[in-house]
Coordinates of C-alpha atoms in Angstrom, one line a residue:
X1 CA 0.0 0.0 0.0
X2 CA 1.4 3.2 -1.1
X3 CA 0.5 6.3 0.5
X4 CA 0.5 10.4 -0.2
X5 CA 0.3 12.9 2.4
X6 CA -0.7 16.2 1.4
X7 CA -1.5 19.4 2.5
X8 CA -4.0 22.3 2.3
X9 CA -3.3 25.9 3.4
X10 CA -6.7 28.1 2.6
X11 CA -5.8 32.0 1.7
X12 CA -9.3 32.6 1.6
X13 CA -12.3 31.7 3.4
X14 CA -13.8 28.2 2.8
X15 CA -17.0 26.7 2.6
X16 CA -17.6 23.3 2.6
X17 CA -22.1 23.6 3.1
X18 CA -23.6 20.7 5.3
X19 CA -27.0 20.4 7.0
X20 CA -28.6 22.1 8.9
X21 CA -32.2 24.0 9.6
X22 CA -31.8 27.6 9.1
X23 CA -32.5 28.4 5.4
X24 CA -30.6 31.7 5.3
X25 CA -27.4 30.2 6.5
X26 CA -24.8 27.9 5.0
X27 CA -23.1 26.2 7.9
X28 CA -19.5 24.7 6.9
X29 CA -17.7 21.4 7.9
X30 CA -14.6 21.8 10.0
X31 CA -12.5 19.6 7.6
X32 CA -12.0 19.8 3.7
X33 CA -13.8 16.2 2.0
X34 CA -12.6 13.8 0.1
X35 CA -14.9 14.3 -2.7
X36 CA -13.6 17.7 -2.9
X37 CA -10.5 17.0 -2.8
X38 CA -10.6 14.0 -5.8
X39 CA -12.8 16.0 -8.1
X40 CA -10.3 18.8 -7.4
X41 CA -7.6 16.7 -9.0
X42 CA -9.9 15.0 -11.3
X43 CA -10.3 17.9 -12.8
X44 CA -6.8 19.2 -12.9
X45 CA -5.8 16.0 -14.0
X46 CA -8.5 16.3 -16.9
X47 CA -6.4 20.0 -17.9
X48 CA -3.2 19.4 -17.7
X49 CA -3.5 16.3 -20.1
X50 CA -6.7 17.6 -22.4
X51 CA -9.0 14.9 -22.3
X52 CA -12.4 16.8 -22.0
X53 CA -15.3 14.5 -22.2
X54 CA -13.6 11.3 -23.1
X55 CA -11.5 11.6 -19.5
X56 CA -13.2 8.4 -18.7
X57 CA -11.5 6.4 -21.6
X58 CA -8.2 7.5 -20.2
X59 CA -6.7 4.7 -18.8
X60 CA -4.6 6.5 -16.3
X61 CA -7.5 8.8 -15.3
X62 CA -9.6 5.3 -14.5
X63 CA -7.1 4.0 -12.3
X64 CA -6.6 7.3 -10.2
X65 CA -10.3 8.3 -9.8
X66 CA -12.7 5.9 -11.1
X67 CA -11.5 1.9 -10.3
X68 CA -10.8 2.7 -6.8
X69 CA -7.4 1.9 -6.4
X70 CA -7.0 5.3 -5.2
X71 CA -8.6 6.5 -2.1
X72 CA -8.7 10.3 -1.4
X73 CA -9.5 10.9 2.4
X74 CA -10.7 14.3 3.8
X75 CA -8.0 16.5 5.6
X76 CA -8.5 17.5 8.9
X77 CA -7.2 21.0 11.0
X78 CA -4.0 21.1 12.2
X79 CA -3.3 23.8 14.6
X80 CA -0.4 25.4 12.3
X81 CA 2.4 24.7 10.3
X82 CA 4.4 23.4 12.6
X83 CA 1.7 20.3 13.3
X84 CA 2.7 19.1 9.5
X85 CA 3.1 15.2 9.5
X86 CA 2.2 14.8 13.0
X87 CA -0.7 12.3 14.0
X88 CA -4.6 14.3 13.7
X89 CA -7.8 12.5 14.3
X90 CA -11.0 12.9 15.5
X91 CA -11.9 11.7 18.7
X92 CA -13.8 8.3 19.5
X93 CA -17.0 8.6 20.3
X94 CA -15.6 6.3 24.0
X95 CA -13.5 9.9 25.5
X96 CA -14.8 11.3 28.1
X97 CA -13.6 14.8 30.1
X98 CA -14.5 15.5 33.7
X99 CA -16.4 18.3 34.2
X100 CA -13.6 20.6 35.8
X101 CA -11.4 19.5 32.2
X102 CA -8.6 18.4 34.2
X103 CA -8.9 14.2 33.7
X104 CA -9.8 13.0 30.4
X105 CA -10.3 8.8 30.2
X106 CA -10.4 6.8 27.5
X107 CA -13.7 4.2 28.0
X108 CA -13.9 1.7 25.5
X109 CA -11.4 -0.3 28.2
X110 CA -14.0 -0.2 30.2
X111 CA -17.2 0.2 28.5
X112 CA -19.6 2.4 30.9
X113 CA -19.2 5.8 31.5
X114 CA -17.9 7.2 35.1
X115 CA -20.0 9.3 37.1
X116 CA -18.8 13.4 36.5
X117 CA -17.4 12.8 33.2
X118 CA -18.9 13.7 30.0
X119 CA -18.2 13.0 26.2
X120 CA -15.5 14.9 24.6
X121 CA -15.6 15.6 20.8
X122 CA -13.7 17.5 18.2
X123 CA -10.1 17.1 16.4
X124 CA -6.5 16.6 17.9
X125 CA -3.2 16.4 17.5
X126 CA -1.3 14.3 19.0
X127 CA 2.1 14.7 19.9
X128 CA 3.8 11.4 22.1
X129 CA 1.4 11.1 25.0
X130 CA -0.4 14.4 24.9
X131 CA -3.1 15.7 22.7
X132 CA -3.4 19.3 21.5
X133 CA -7.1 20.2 20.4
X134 CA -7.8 21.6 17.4
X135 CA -10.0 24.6 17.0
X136 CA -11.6 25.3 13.4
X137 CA -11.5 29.5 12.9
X138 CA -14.8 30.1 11.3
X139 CA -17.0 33.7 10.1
X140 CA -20.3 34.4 9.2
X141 CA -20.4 36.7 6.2
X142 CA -23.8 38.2 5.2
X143 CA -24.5 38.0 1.3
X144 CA -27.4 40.0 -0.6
X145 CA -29.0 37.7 -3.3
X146 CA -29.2 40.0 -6.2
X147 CA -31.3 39.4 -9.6
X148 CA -29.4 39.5 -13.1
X149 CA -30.1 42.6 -14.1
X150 CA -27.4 45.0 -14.3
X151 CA -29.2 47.7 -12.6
X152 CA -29.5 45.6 -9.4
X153 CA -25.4 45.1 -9.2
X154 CA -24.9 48.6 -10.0
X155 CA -27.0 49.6 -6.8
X156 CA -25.6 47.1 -4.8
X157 CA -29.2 45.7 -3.8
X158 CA -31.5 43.1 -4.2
X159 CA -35.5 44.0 -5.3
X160 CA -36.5 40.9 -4.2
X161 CA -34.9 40.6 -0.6
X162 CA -33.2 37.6 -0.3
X163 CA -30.2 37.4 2.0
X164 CA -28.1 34.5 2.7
X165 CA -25.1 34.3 5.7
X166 CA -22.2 31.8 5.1
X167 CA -20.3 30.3 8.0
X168 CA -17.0 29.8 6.3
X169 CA -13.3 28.8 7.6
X170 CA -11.1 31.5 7.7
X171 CA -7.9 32.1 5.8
X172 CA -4.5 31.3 7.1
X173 CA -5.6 27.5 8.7
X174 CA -3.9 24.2 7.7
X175 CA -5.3 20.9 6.8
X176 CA -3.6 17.7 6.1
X177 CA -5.1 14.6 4.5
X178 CA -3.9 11.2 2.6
X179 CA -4.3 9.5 -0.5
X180 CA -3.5 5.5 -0.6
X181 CA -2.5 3.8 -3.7
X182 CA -3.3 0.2 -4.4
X183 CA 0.5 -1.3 -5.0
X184 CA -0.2 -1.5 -8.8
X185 CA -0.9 2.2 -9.1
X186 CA 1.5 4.6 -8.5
X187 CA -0.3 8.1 -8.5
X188 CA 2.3 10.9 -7.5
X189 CA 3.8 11.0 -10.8
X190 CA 0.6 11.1 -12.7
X191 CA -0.5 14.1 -10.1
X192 CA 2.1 16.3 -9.6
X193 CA 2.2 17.7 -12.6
X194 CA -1.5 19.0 -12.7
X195 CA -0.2 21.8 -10.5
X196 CA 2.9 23.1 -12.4
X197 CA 0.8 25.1 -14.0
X198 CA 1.2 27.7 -10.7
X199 CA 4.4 28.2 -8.6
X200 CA 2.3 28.7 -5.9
X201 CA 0.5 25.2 -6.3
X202 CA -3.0 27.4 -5.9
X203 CA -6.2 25.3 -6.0
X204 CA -9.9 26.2 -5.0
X205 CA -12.0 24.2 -3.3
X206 CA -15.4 24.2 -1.6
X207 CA -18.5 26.4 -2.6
X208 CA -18.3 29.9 -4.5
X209 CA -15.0 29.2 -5.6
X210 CA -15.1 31.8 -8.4
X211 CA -15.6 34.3 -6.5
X212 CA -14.1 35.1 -2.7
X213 CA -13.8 31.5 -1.8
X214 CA -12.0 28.6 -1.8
X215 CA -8.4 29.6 -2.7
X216 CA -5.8 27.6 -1.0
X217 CA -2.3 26.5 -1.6
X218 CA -1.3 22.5 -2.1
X219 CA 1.7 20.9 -1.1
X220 CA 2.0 16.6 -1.6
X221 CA 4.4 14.5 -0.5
X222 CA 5.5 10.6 -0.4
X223 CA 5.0 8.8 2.8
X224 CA 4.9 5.5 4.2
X225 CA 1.9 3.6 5.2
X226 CA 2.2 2.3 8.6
X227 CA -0.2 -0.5 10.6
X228 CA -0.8 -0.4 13.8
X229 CA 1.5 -2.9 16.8
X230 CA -1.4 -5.1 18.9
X231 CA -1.0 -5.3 22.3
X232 CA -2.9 -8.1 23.0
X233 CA -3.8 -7.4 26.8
X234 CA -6.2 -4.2 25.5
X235 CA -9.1 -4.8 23.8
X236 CA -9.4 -3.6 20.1
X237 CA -11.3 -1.9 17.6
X238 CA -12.5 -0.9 14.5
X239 CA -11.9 2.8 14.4
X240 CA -14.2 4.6 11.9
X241 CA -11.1 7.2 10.3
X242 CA -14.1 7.9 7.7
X243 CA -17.9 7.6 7.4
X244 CA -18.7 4.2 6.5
X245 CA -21.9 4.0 3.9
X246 CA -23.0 0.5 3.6
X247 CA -24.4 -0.6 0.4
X248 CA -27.8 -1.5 1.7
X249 CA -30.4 0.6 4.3
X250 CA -29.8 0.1 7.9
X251 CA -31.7 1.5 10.8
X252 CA -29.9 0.1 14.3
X253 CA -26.1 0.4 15.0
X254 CA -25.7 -2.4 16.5
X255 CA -27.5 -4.2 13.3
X256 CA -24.4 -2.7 10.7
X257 CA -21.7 -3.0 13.5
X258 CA -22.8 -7.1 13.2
X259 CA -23.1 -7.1 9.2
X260 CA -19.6 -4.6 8.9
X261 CA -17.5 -7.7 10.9
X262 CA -19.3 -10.1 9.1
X263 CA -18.3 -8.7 5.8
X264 CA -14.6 -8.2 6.9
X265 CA -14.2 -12.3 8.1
X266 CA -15.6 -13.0 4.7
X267 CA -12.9 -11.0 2.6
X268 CA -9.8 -12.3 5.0
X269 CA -11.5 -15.9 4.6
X270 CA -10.9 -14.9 0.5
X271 CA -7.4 -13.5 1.1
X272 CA -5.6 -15.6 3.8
X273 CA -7.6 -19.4 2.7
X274 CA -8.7 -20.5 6.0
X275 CA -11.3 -19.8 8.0
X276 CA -11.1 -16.7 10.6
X277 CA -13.2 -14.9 12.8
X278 CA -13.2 -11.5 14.4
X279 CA -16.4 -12.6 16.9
X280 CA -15.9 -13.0 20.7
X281 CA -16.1 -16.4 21.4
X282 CA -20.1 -15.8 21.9
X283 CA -20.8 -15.5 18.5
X284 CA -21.9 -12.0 19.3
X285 CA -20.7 -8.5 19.4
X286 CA -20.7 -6.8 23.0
X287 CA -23.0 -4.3 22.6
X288 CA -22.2 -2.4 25.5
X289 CA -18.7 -1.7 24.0
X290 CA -19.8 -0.7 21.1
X291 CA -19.4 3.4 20.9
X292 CA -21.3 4.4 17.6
X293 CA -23.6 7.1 16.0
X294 CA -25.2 7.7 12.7
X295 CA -25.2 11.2 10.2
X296 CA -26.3 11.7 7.5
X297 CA -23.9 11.9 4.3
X298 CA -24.6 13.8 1.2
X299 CA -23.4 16.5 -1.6
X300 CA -23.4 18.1 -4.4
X301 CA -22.2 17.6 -8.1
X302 CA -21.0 20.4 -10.0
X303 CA -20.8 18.4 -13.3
X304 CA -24.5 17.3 -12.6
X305 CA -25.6 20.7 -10.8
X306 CA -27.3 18.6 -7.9
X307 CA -27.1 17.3 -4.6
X308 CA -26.8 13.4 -4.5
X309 CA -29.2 11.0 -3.0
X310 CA -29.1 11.5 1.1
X311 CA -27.1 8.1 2.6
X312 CA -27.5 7.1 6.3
X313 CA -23.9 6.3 7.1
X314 CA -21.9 5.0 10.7
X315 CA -20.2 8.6 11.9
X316 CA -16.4 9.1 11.9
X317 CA -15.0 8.3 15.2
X318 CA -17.3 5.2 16.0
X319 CA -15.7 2.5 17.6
X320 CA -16.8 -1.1 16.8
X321 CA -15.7 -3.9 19.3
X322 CA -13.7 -6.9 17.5
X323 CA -11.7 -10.1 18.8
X324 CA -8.2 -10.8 17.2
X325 CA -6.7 -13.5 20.0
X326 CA -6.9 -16.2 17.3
X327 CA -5.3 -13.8 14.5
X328 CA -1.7 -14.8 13.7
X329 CA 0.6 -11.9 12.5
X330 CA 0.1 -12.1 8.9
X331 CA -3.3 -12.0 9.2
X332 CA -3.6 -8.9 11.2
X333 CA -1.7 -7.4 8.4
X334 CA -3.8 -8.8 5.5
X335 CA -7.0 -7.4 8.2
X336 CA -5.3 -3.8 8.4
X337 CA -4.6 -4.2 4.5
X338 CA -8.6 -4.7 3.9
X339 CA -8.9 -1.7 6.1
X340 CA -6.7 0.9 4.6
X341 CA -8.8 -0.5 1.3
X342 CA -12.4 1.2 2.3
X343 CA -15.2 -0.8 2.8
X344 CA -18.3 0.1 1.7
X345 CA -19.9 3.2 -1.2
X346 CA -17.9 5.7 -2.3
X347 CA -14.4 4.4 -1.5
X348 CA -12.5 6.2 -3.7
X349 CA -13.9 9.6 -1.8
X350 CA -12.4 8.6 1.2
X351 CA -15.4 6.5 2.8
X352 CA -15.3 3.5 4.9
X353 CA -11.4 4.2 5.9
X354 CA -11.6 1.9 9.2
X355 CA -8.2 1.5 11.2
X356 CA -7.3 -0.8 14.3
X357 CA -7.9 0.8 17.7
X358 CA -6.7 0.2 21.6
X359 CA -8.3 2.2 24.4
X360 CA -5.6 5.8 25.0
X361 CA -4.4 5.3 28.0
X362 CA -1.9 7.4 30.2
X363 CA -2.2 10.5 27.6
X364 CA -3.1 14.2 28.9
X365 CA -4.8 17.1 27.3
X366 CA -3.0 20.5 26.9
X367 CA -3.9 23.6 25.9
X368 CA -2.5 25.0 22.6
X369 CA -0.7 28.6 24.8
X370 CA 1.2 25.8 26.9
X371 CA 3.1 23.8 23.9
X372 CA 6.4 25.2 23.0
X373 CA 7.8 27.4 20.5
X374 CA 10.1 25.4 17.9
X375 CA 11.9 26.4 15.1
X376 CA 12.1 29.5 12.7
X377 CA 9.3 32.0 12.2
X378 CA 7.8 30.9 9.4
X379 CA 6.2 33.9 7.4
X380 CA 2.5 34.0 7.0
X381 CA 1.7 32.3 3.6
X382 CA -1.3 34.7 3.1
X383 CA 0.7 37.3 3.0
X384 CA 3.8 35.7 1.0
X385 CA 0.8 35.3 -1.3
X386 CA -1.2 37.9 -1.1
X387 CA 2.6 39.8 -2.3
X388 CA 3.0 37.7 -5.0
X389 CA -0.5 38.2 -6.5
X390 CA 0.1 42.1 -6.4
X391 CA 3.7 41.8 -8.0
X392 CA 1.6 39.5 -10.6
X393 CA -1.1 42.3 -11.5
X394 CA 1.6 45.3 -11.7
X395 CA 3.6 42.5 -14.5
X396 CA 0.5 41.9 -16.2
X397 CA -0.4 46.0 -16.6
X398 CA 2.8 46.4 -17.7
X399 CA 2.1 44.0 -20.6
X400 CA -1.6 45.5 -21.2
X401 CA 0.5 48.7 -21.4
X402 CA 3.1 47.7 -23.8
X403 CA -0.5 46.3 -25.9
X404 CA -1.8 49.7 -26.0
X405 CA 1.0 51.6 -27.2
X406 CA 1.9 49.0 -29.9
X407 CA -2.0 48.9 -30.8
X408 CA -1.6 53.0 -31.7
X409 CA 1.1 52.0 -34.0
X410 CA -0.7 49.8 -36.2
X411 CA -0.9 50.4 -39.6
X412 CA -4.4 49.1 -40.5
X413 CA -5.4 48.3 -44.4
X414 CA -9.1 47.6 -45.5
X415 CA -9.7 45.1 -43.0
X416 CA -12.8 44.6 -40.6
X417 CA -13.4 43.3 -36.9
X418 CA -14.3 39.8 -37.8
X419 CA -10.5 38.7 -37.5
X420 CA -10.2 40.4 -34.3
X421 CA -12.8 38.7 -33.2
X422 CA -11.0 35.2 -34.1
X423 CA -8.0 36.0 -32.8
X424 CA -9.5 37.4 -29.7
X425 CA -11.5 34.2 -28.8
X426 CA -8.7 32.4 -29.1
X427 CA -6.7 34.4 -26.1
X428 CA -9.8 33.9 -24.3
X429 CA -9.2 30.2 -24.3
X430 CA -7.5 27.7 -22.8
X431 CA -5.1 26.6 -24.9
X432 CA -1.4 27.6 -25.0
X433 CA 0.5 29.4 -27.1
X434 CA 1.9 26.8 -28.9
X435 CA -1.9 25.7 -29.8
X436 CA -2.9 28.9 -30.5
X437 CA -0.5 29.4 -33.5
X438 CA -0.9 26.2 -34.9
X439 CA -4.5 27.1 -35.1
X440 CA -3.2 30.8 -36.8
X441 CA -1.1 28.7 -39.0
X442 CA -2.3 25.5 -40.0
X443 CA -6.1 25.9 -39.5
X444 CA -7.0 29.4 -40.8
X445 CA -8.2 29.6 -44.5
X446 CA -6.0 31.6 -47.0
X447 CA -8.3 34.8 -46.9
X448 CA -8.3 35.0 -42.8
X449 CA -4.1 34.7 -43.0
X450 CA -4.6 37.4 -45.9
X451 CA -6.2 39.6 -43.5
X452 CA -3.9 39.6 -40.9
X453 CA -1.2 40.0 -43.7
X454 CA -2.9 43.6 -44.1
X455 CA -2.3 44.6 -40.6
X456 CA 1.4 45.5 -39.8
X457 CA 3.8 46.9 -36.8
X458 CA 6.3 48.5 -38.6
X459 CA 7.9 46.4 -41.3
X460 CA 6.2 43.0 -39.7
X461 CA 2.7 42.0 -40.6
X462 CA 0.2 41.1 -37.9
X463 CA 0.2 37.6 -39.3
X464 CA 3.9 36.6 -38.7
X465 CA 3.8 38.8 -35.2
X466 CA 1.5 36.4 -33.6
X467 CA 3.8 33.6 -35.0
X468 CA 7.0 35.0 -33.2
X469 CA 8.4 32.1 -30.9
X470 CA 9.1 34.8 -28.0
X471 CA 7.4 37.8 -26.8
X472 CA 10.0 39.9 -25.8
X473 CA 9.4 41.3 -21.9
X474 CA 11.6 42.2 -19.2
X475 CA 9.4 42.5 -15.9
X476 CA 12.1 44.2 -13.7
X477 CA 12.7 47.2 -16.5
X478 CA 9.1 47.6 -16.7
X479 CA 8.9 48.3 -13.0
X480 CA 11.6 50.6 -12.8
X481 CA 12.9 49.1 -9.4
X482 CA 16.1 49.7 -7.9
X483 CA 18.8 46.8 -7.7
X484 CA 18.6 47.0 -3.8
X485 CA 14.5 46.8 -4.1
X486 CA 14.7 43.7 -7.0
X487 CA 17.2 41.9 -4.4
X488 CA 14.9 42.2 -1.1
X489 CA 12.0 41.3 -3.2
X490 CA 13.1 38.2 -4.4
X491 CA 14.8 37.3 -0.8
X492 CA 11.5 38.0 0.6
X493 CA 9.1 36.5 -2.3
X494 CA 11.4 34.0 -4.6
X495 CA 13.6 34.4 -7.2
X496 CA 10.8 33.6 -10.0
X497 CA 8.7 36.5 -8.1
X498 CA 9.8 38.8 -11.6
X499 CA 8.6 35.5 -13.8
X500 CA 5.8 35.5 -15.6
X501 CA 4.7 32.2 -17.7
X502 CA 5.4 32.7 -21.2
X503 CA 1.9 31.6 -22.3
X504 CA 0.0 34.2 -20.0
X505 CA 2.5 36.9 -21.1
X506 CA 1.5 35.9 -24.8
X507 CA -2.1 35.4 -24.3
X508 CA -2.5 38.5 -22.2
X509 CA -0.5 41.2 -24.1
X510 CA -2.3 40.0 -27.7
X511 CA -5.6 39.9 -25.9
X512 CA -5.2 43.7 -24.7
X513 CA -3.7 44.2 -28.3
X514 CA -6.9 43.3 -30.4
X515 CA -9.1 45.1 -28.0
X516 CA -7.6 48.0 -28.1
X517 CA -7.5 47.8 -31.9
X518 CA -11.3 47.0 -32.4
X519 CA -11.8 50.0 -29.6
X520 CA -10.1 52.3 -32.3
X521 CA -11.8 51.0 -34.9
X522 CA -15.2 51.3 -33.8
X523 CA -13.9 55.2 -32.7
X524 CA -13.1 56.0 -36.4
X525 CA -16.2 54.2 -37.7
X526 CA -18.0 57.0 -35.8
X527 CA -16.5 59.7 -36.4
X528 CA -16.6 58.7 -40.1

């Protein structure tokens, strides 16, 4: 079993909508899903190798998202940067905290609660013996639900009323998640290049990601899956990592605790040959040690603009009793193998992730003030970004200038808009510069080249400008910055901080270009 660990940092607010009763507020999740995360890569998958609609026919792209071999599970809060690669979970539903907070006991060693105790949820991080809990940072931001007209966004109003609130996570928090690869499919290599297209590695996730939401940064990393050592004095476990969806409707716990372990002796029974169980020797589970809740699970689908069908699914954090005495070595290996596999729907979101558990015992709870300081002061990414993106724009109106002063100089023949208008859909697009002139070259008819020939800077026609390999732009010139200002900038913000991609240089500066031109145009048809 291969493994990735990666890792989320949002620089804006994020929104991942569950349920709830109010129907002017969007509450959020505390943790970025699975399902977000997979289409998130499906998708970027999908651009950086141009498959479009046949993506499914892809072999590669089957394997990663659609056969299951590859499970994407949710990330969950860390308290900062510095909590990168350590241990974060969600609590089983068996902890309990007494009342004054200072004694927290693990119960599932037990089974029955203690008198002056009460049930402790939420993330942690755990760090040797002691866990650090994790608190989500969240807003409410009130939105106005305005009509289409233009009027209506010009006044800033809506006629009809309608307000919404989001609860979102604010900017600046970390998550960390996995993704585990069948032995046969190696992912890393087929993902890591979806996200050269930015040296920031910026994604967007969650709802109203075109607009103030959803933009995060995305590191991944190799790592090594790890099972879990038995000591066989404790009881153990199933530990619910993920919301387990069975295939078929359930109503009691206890009922699809029973048919979950039932299901798992029948695949080891297919793996290891012989016959195993993972009953007591009763033939029954001990209810009272079962710890367990319910939730409901459901979302929506861009690609289908919908919410799926609403699934009753075993909550994250349940804990499900099982007996391994009679398990030899290499079948608690093929058992945490089946595990790390999924069980259940919707796998390959990250559902049904079940690990082996043994009651906590002799860790302590400490608050987040009380853990020391290590290690360099790390800058705030949000604002290493944030310094990036503005260094970006001024680049970028330098080119839209350099457009508009070449645009004046154009010598224009007896030509009209309807080549602009080619050319300027095609900056519009998606494709790359390299595309875009083979289209200019190879696919325009005689009379459209002709056109272009018409147009001229200086001794060059239009037609052969737009075929030039290189634009020629020097970002540092253009900002007129001192040596001792280009030098702390790119200490401070990276040496490629002046770099600009040579596509969106391209694609930009002739997009500006043909505006302008057309703008001119349409100035001298009227004054005509």
């Amino acid at each position: 079993m291969k493994q990735i660990t990666y890792w989320v940092h949002n620089l804006s607010p994020l929104n991942f909508a569950e349920k709830n009763n109010d129907a002017t507020l969007y509450t959020t999740r505390d943790y970025i899903t699975g399902s977000a995360v997979r289409g998130m890569m499906a998708e970027a998958f999908i651009r950086q190798y141009q498959l479009g609609k046949e993506a499914h026919k892809n072999p590669a792209f089957y394997d990663l998202f659609l056969s299951g071999k590859v499970r994407f599970l949710p990330a969950y809060p860390l308290n900062g940067v510095s909590d990168k690669g350590k241990v974060v979970f969600q609590l089983p539903l068996s902890m309990m905290r007494s009342k004054d907070g200072k004694v927290i006991k693990d119960i599932s060693g037990v089974g029955a609660p203690e008198a002056g105790f009460k049930k402790m949820k939420g993330f942690v991080v755990q760090d040797g013996q002691t866990l650090y809990p994790v608190s989500v940072n969240k807003k409410i931001t009130l939105h106005m639900a305005r009509n289409t007209s233009d009027e209506a966004r010009r006044r800033g109003k809506s006629e009809d009323g309608g307000i919404f609130n989001y609860e979102a996570m604010e900017p600046g928090q970390w998550f960390q998640g996995t993704i585990l690869c069948d032995d046969d499919c190696d992912a890393e290599p087929l993902l890591a290049p979806c996200f050269s297209f930015s040296s920031d590695n910026v994604i967007h996730l969650g709802h109203s990601r075109q607009t103030e939401y959803g933009t995060c940064q995305l590191q991944l990393a190799s790592d090594q899956t790890s099972y879990r050592d038995i000591d066989s004095s404790q009881p153990v476990y199933l530990y619910a990592l993920t919301p387990y969806i069975p295939w078929s409707e359930w109503q009691r716990v206890t009922d699809i605790a029973e048919a979950l372990v039932t299901q798992l002796e029948q695949r080891l029974v297919e793996k290891t040959g012989h016959a195993v169980s993972l009953h007591p020797a009763s033939g029954m589970l001990n209810r009272a040690k079962i710890f367990a809740a319910n939730e409901d699970v459901t979302g929506y689908l861009a690609v289908w603009k919908g919410r799926r069908e609403r699934k009753n699914a075993l909550s994250a954090a349940s804990l499900i009793p099982i007996d391994v005495e009679k398990l030899s070595a290499e079948d608690l290996h093929e058992l945490q193998d089946l595990l790390y596999q999924g069980i259940g729907c919707r796998r390959e979101e990250g559902f049904g992730q079940f690990r082996l558990w043994q009651p906590l015992t002799a860790v302590s709870l400490a608050d987040n003030e009380s853990r020391p300081v290590t290690g360099e002061v790390i800058p705030h990414s949000v604002v290493y970004y944030t310094a990036r993106k503005i260094v970006r724009k001024r680049l970028l109106a330098e080119v839209q200038n350099q457009a508009v002063q070449d645009a004046g100089k154009l010598k224009t023949g007896n030509v009209g808009k309807h080549i602009l208008n080619r050319v300027e859909i095609l900056m519009e697009s998606h494709r790359t510069q390299q595309e875009i002139q083979a289209i200019i070259d190879h696919e325009f008819k005689k009379t459209a080249q002709d056109n272009l020939v018409k147009l001229s800077l200086g001794d060059i026609t239009l037609c052969d400008k737009l075929l030039q390999p290189q634009f020629a732009f020097d970002g540092v010139i253009s900002l007129h910055l001192q040596e001792s200002q280009k030098e702390r900038l790119e200490h401070d913000l990276g040496n490629d901080v002046f770099s600009l991609n040579q596509n969106v240089v391209y694609k930009w500066y002739w997009l500006w270009f043909v505006r302008h031109v057309k703008k001119a145009m349409d100035i001298k048809g009227a004054g005509a």
